[in-house]
PDB file of C-alpha atoms in Angstrom:
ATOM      1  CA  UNK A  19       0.000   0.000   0.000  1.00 69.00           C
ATOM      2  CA  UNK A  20       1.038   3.459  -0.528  1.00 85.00           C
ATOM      3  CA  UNK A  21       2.434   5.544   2.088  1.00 92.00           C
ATOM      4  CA  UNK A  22       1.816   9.761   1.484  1.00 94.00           C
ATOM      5  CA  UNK A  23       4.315  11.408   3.639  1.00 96.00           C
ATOM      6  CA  UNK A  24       4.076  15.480   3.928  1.00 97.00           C
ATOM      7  CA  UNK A  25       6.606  17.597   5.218  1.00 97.00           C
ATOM      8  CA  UNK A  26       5.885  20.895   6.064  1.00 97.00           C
ATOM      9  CA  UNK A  27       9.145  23.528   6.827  1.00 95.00           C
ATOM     10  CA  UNK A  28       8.489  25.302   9.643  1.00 94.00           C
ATOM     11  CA  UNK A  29       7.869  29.407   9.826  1.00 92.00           C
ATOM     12  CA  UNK A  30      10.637  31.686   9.591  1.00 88.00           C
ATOM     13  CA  UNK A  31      12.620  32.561  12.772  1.00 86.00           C
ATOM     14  CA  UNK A  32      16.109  34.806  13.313  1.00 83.00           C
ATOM     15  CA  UNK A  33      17.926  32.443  13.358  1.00 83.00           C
ATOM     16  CA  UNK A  34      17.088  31.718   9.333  1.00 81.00           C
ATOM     17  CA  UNK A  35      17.292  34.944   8.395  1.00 82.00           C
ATOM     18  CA  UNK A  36      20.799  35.154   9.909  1.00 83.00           C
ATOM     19  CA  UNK A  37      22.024  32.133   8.182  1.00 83.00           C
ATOM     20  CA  UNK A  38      23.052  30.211  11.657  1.00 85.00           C
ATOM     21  CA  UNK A  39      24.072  26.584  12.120  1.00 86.00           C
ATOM     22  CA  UNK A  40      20.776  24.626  13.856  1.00 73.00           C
ATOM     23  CA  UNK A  41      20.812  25.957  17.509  1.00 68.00           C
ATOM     24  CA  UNK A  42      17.031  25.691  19.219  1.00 80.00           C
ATOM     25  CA  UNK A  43      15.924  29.092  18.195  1.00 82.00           C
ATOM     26  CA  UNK A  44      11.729  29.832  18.365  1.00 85.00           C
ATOM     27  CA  UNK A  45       9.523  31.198  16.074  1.00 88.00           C
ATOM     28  CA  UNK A  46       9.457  34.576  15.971  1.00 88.00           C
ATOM     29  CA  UNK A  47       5.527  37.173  14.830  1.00 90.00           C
ATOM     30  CA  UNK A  48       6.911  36.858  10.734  1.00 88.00           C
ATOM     31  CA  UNK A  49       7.029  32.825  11.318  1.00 89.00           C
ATOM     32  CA  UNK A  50       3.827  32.646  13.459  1.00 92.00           C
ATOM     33  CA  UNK A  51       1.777  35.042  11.446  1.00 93.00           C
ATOM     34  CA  UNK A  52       1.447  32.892   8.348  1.00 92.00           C
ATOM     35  CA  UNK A  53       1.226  29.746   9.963  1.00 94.00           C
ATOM     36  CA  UNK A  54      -1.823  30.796  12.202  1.00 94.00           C
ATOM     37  CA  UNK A  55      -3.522  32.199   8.917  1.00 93.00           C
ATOM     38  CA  UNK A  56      -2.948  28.942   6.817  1.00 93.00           C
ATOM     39  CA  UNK A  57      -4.337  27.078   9.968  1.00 93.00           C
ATOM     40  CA  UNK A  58      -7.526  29.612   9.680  1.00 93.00           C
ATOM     41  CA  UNK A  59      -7.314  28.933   5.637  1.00 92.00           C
ATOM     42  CA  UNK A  60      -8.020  25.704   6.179  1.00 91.00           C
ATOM     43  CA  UNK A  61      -5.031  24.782   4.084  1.00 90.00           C
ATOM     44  CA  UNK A  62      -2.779  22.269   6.359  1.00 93.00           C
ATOM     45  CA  UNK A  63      -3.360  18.828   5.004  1.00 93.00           C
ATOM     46  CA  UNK A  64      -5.373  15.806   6.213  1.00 93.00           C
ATOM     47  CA  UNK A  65      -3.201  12.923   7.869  1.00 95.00           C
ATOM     48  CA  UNK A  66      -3.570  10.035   9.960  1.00 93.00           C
ATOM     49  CA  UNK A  67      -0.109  10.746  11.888  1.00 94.00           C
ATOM     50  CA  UNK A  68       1.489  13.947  12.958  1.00 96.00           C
ATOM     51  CA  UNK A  69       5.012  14.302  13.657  1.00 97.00           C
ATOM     52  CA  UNK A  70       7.763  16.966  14.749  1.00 97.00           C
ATOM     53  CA  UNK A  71      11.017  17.234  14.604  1.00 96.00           C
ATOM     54  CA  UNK A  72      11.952  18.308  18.403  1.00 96.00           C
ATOM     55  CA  UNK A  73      13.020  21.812  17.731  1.00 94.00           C
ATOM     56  CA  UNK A  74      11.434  24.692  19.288  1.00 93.00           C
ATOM     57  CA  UNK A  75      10.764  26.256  15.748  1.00 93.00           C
ATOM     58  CA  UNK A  76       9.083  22.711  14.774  1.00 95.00           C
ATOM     59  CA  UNK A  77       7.111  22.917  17.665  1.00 95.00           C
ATOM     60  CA  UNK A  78       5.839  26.238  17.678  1.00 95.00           C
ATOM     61  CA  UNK A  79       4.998  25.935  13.923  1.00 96.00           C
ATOM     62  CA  UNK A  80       2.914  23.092  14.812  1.00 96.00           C
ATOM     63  CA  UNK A  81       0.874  24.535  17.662  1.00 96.00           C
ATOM     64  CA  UNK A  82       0.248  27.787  15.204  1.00 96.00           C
ATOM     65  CA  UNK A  83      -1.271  25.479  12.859  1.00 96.00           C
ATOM     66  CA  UNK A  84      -3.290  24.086  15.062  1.00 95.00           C
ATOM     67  CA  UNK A  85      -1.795  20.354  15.065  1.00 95.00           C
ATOM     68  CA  UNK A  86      -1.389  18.051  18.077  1.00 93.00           C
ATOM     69  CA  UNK A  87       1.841  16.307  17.428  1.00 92.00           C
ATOM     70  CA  UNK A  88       4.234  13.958  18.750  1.00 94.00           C
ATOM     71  CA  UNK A  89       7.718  14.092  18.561  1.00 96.00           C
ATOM     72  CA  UNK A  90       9.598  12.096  16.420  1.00 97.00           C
ATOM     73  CA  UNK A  91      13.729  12.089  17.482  1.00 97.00           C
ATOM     74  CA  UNK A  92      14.921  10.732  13.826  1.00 97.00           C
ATOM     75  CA  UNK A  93      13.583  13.981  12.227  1.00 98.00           C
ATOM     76  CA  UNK A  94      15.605  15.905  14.771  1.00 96.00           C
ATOM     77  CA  UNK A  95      17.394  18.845  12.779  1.00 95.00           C
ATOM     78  CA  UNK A  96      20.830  18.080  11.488  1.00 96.00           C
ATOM     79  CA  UNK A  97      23.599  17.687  14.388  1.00 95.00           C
ATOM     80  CA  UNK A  98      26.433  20.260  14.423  1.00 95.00           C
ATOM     81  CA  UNK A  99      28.239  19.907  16.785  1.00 94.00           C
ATOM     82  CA  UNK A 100      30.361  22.664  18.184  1.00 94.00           C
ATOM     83  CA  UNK A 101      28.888  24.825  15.334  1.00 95.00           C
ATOM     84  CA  UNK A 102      25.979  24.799  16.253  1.00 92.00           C
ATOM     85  CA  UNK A 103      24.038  28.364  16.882  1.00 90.00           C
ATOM     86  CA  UNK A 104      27.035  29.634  15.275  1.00 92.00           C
ATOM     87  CA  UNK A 105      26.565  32.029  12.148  1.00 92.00           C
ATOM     88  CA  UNK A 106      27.376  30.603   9.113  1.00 92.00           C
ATOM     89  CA  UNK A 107      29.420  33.443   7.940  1.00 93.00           C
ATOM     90  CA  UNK A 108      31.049  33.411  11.650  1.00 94.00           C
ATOM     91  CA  UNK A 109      32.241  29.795  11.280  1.00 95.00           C
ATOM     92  CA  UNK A 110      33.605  30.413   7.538  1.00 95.00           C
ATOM     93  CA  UNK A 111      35.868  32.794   9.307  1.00 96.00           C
ATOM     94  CA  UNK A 112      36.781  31.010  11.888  1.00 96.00           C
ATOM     95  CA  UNK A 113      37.093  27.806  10.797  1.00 96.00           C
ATOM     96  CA  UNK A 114      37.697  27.951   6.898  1.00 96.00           C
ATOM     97  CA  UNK A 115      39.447  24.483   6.289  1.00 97.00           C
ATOM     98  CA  UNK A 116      36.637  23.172   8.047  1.00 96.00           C
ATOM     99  CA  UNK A 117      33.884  24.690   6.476  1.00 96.00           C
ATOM    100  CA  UNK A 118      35.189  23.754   3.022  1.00 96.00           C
ATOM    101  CA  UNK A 119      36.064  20.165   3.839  1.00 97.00           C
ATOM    102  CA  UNK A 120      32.136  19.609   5.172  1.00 96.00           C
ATOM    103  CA  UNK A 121      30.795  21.188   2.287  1.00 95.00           C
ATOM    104  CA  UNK A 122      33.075  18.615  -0.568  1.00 96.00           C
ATOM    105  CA  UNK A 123      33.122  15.619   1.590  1.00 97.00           C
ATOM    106  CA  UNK A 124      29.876  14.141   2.383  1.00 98.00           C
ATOM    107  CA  UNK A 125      31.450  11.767   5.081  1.00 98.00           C
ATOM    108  CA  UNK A 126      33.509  14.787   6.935  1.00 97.00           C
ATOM    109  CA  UNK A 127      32.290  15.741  10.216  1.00 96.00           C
ATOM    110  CA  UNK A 128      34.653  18.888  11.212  1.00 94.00           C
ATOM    111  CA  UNK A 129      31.923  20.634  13.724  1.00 94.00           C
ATOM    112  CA  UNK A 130      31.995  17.089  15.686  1.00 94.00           C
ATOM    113  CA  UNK A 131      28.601  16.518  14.737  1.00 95.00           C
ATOM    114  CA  UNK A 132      26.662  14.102  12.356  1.00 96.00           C
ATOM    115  CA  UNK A 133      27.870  14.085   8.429  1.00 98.00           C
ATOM    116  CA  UNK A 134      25.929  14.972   5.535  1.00 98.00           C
ATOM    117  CA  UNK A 135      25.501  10.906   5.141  1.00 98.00           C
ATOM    118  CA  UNK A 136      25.082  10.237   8.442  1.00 98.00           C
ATOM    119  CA  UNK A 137      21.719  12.984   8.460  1.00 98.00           C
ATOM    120  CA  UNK A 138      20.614  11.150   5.360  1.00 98.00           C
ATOM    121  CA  UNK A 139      20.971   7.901   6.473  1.00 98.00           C
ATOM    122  CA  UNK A 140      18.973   8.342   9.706  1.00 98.00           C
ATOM    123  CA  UNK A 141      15.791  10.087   7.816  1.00 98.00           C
ATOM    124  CA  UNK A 142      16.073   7.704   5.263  1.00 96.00           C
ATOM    125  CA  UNK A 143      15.816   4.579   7.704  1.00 96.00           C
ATOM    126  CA  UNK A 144      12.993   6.531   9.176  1.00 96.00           C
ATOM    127  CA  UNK A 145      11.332   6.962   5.874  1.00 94.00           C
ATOM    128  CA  UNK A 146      11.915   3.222   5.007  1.00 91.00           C
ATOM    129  CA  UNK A 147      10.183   2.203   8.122  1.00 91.00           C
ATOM    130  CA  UNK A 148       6.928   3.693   7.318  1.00 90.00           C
ATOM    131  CA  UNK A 149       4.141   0.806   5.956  1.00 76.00           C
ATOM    132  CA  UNK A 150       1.267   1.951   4.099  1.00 60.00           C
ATOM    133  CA  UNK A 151      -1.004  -0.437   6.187  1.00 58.00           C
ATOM    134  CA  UNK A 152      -0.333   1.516   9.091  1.00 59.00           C
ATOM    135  CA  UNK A 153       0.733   4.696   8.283  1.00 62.00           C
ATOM    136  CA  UNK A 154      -1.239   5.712   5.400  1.00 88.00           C
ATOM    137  CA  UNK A 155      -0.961  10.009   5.075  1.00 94.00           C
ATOM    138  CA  UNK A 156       2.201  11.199   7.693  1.00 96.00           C
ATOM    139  CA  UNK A 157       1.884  15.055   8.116  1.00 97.00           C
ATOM    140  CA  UNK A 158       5.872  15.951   9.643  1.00 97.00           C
ATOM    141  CA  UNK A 159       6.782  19.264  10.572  1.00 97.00           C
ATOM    142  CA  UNK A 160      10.942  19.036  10.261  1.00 97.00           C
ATOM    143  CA  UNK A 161      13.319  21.466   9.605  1.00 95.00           C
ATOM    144  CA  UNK A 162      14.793  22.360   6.222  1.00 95.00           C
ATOM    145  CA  UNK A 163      17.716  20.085   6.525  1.00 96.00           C
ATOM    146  CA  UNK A 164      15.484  17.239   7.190  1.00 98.00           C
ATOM    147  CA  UNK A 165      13.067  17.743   4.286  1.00 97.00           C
ATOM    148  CA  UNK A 166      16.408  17.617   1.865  1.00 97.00           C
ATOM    149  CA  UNK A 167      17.755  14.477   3.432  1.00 98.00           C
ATOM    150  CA  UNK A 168      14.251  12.870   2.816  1.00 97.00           C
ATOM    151  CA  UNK A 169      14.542  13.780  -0.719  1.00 97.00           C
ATOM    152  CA  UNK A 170      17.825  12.250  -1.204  1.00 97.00           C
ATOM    153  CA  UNK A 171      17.428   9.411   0.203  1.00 97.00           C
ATOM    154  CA  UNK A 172      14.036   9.074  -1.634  1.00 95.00           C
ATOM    155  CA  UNK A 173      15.117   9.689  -4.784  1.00 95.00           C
ATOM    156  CA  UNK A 174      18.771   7.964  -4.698  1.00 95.00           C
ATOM    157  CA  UNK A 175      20.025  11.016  -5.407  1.00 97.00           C
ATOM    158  CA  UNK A 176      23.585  11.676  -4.489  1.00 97.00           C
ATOM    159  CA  UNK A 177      24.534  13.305  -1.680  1.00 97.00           C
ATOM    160  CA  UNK A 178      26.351  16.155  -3.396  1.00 96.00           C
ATOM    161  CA  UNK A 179      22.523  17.251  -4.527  1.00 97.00           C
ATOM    162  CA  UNK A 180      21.094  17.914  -0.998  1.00 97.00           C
ATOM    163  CA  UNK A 181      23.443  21.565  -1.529  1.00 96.00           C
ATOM    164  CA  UNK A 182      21.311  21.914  -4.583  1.00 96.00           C
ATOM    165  CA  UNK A 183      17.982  21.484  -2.577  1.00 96.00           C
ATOM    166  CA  UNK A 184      16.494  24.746  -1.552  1.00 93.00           C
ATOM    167  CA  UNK A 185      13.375  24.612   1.103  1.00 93.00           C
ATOM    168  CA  UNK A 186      10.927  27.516   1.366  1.00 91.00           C
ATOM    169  CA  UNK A 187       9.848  28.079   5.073  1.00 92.00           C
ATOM    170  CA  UNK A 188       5.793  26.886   5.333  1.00 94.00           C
ATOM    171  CA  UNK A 189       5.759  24.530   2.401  1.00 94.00           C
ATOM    172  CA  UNK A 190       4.934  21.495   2.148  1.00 96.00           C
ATOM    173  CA  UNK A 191       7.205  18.786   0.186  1.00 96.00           C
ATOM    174  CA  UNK A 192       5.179  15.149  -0.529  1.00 96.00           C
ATOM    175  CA  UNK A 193       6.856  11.891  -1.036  1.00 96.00           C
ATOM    176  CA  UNK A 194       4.338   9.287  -2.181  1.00 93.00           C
ATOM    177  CA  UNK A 195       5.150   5.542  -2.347  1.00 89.00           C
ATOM    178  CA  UNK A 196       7.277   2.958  -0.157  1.00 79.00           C
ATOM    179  CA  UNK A 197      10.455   1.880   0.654  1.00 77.00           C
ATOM    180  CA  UNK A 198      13.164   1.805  -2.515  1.00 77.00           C
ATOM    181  CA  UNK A 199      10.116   3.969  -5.108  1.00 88.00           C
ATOM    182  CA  UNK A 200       9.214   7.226  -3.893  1.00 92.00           C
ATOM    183  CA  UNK A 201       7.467  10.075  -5.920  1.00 92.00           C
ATOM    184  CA  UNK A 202       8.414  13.810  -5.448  1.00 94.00           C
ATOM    185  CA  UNK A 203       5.833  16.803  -5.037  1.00 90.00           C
ATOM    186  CA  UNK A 204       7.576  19.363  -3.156  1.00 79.00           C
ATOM    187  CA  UNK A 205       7.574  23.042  -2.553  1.00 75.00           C
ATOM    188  CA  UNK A 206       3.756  23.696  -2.503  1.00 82.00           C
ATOM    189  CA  UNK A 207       3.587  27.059  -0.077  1.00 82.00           C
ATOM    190  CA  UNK A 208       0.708  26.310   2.801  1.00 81.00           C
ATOM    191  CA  UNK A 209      -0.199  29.849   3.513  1.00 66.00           C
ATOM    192  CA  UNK A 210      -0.918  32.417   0.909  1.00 60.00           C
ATOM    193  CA  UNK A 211       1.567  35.014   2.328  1.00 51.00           C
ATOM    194  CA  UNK A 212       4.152  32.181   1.577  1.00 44.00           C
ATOM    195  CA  UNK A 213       3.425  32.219  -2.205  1.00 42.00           C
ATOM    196  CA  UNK A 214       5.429  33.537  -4.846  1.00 36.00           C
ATOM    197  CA  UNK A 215       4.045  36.169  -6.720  1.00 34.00           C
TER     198      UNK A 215
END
């Protein structure tokens, strides 16, 4: 049976705008104010599960659009270690050997945290352990990082791609399918004020 797994990014927060490395950072009134009104639109989607990643951002998205969720720890954001909170910009500075090394080598860990294969391994083996019999339509809310793991691992894509994956805040990206054939819908914006115009 056919498992429809929907990931919505959570709302925008400071710590997005100011490019940082994970951290725990909450939502702030520009990520809360379109997530209540696509909760009053009516447009979150239906599901028979609802997940989080553990993050404060994840879980205030979720209460502003109205969901009851349970936490899920393998769609925790990605681990940085000792970078983590950090500005991007900060640790390219600071650590430039580093930086470059984790952005070529998808195995290379320099912030002590988990590697690009090591994030995409874990979502993967949780997307692989979803059955359609009893998990039918997962709603997640998961960070950004998260959401692009998914799709690599979904699509066999190599790793190298998830830097070529860009994730809007409040949209929603679908995978449709089962373990080892996944179909791709992604980047459909859940509030209006998230559209492109």
């Amino acid at each position: 049976m056919t498992v429809r797994v929907m990931l919505i990014s959570p709302g925008m927060n400071a710590a997005l705008r100011e490019a940082r490395f994970a951290g725990d950072a909450p939502l702030d009134e520009s990520g809360l104010r379109p997530a209540r009104a696509a909760a009053a639109a009516g447009s979150v989607p239906v599901a028979d599960q609802w997940l989080r990643g553990p993050s404060r951002r994840c879980h205030g998205t979720a209460g502003a659009l109205g969901l009851r969720t349970d936490t899920e720890h393998a769609l925790r954001d990605w681990e940085m270690g000792r970078w983590s909170g950090a500005r991007l910009s900060e640790v390219s500075v600071d650590e430039p050997d580093g930086v470059a090394v984790w952005l070529a080598d998808p195995a290379a860990a320099p912030h002590g945290g988990e590697s690009l294969l090591e994030l995409c391994a874990r979502v993967g083996a949780w997307l692989d352990s979803l059955h359609g019999d009893s998990s039918g339509r997962v709603l997640g809310v998961v960070e950004p990082a998260v959401i692009r793991a998914a799709i690599v691992h979904a699509l066999a894509l190599p790793p190298q791609a998830f830097w070529r994956l860009d994730v809007a805040p409040l949209t929603v990206t679908e995978l449709s399918g089962r373990s080892g054939r996944w179909n791709l819908r992604c980047g459909r914006p859940l509030a209006p004020e998230a559209s492109i115009r």
